[in-house]
XYZ file of C-alpha atoms in Angstrom:
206
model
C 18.842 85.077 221.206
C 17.806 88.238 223.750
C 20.203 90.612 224.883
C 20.315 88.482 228.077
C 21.695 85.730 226.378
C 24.059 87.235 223.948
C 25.624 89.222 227.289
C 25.934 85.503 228.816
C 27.510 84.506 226.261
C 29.967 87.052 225.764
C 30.845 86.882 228.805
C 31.539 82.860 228.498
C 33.201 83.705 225.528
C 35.537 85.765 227.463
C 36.307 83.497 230.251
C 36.955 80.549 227.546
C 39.172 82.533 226.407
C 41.103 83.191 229.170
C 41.108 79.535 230.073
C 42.252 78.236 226.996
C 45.309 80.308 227.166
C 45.631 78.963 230.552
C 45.560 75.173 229.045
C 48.570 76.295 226.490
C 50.270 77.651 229.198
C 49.693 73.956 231.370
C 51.435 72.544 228.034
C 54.614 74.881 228.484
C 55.471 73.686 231.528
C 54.803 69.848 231.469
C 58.431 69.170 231.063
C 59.544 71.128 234.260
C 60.270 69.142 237.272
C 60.754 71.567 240.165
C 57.062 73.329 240.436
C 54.589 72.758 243.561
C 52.018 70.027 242.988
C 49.297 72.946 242.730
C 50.530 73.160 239.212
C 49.706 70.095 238.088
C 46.613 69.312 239.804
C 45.663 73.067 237.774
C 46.987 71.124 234.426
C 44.930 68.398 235.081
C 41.537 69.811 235.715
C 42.038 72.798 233.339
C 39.962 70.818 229.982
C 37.111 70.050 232.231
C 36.826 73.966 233.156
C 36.966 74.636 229.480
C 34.594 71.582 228.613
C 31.969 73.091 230.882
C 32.216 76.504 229.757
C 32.030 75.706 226.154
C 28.942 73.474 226.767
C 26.887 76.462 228.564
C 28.036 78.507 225.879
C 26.665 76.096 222.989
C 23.452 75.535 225.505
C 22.530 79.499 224.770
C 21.926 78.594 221.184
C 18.599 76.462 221.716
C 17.419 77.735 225.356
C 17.275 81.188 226.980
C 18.369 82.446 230.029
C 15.550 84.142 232.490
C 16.560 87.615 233.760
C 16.066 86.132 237.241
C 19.531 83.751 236.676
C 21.465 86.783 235.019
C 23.038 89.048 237.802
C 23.896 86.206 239.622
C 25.050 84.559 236.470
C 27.463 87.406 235.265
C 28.826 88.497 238.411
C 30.135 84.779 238.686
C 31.614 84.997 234.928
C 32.938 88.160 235.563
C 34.850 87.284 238.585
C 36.111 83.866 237.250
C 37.217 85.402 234.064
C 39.614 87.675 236.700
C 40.579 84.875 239.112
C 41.737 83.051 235.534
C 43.418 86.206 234.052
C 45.607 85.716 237.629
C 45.966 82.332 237.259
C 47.781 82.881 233.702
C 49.879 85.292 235.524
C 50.837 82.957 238.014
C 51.606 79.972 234.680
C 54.126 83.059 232.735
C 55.833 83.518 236.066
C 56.500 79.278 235.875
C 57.422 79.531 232.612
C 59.721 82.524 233.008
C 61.617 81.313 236.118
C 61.562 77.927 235.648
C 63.488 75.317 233.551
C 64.188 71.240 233.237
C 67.484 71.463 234.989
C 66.168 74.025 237.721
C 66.235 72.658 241.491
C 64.566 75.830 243.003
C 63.166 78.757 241.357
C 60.991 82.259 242.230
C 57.783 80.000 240.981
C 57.912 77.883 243.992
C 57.596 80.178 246.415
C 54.339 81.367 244.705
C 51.397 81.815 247.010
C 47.878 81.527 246.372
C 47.727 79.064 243.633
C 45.535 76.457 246.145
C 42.816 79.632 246.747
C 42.715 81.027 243.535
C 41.857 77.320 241.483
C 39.063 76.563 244.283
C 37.481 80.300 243.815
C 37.504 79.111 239.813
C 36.110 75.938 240.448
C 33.289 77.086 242.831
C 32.410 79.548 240.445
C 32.475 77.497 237.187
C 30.124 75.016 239.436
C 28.034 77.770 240.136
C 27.739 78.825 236.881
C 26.892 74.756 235.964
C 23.916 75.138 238.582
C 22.022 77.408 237.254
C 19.144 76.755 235.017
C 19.622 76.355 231.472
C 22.699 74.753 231.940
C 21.750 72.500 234.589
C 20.336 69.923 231.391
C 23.711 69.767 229.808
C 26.199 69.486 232.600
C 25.918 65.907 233.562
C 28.669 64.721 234.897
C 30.644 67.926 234.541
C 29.839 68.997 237.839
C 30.682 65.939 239.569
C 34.268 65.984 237.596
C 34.814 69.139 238.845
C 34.007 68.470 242.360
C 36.512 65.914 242.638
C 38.671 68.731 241.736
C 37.788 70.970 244.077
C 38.337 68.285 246.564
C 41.511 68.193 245.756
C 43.014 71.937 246.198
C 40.923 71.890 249.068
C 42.754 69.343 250.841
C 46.424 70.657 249.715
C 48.474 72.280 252.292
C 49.039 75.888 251.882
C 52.332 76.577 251.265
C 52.133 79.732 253.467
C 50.906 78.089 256.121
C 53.282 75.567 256.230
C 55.964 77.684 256.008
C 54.957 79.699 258.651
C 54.631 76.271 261.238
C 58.343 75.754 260.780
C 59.313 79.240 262.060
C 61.400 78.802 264.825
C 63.795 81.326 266.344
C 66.711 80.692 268.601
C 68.465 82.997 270.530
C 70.578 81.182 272.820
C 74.198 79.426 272.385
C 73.088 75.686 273.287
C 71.032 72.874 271.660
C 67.681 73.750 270.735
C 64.891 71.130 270.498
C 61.362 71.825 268.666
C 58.680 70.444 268.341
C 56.529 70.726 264.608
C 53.922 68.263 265.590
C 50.390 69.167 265.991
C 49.683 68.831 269.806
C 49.579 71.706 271.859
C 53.262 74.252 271.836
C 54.353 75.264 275.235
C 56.650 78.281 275.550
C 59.000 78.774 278.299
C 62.243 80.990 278.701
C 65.930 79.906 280.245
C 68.272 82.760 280.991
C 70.723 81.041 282.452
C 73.408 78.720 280.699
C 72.013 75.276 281.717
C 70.000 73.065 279.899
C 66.263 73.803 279.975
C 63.758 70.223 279.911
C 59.838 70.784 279.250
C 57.055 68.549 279.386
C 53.537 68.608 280.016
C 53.481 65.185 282.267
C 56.391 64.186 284.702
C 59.383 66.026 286.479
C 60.754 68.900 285.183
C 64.521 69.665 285.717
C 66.786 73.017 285.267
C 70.470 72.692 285.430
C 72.662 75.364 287.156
């Protein structure tokens, strides 16, 4: 094995690591009800990240990596073995705060989880791409694809938090509108009731 290889592969080694204390951490909280979906689409995808990983690592054994591969190679490692040390942060935080009979907790409100699982993905696909391991990833990649897919078409919770923002001022009846067509903002000062619309007549009372 050159020192090329045996850097790889300490560096796999590493992020294994890291990712196998995330899948312990996916077993902790399988019996708590009140966390985001992100968490268990994580759960769910979290052995095929370690399946790949392990089989690049075990692909070092019999092939070599070319120098050309290996700065692109570990600087994707390196920062996927960070994005997963966060993501273990983010699994002790739901097992801290949460619990079976908890309704609401500090976990939920957790940003980030959505970003931080595609970054992992992308690079773990990345890392699945490039030749040796290209021979042994089969259908690895397209497993973890589909999980991409998914994160990438959750909501973010900060975003959708921020689209229900609505402040109110005013003593009367406010009406809002969290649809997806275009917001038009007006302002009544005076203590009659205030009708918008884009199409048809538009009426103030005194």
């Amino acid at each position: 094995m050159t020192t090329t290889d045996a850097e790889t592969k300490t560096l796999l080694d590493a992020t294994i690591s890291g990712i196998q204390t995330t899948e312990d951490l996916c077993k902790d909280i399988s019996n708590f009800e009140n966390l985001p979906l992100a968490f268990n689409a994580t759960a769910r995808c979290v052995p095929s990240i370690q399946t790949a990983l392990v089989s690049c690592r075990d692909s070092l054994v019999s092939t070599s990596l070319e120098m050309s591969y290996f700065q692109e190679l570990s600087t994707a490692l390196e920062t996927c073995k960070v994005e997963i040390a966060r993501l273990n942060e983010i699994f002790h935080k739901a097992v801290k705060y949460s619990n079976p009979n908890a309704q609401h907790g500090p976990v939920a409100k957790e940003h980030g989880l959505e970003a931080l699982m595609k970054a992992i993905l992308n690079h773990v696909i990345q890392t699945l791409r490039t030749p040796p391991f290209q021979a042994v990833s089969g259908t690895q990649i397209k497993d973890l694809e589909q999980a991409l897919a998914v994160f990438e078409k959750m909501e973010s919770p900060s975003a959708a938090k921020a689209s229900t923002n609505v402040n109110n001022y005013g003593n009367g009846v406010m009406n809002t509108n969290f649809g997806s067509g275009p917001q038009n903002n007006f302002e009544n000062k005076s203590s009659g009731s205030f009708i918008t619309g884009s199409i048809g007549t538009l009426r103030i009372g005194k």
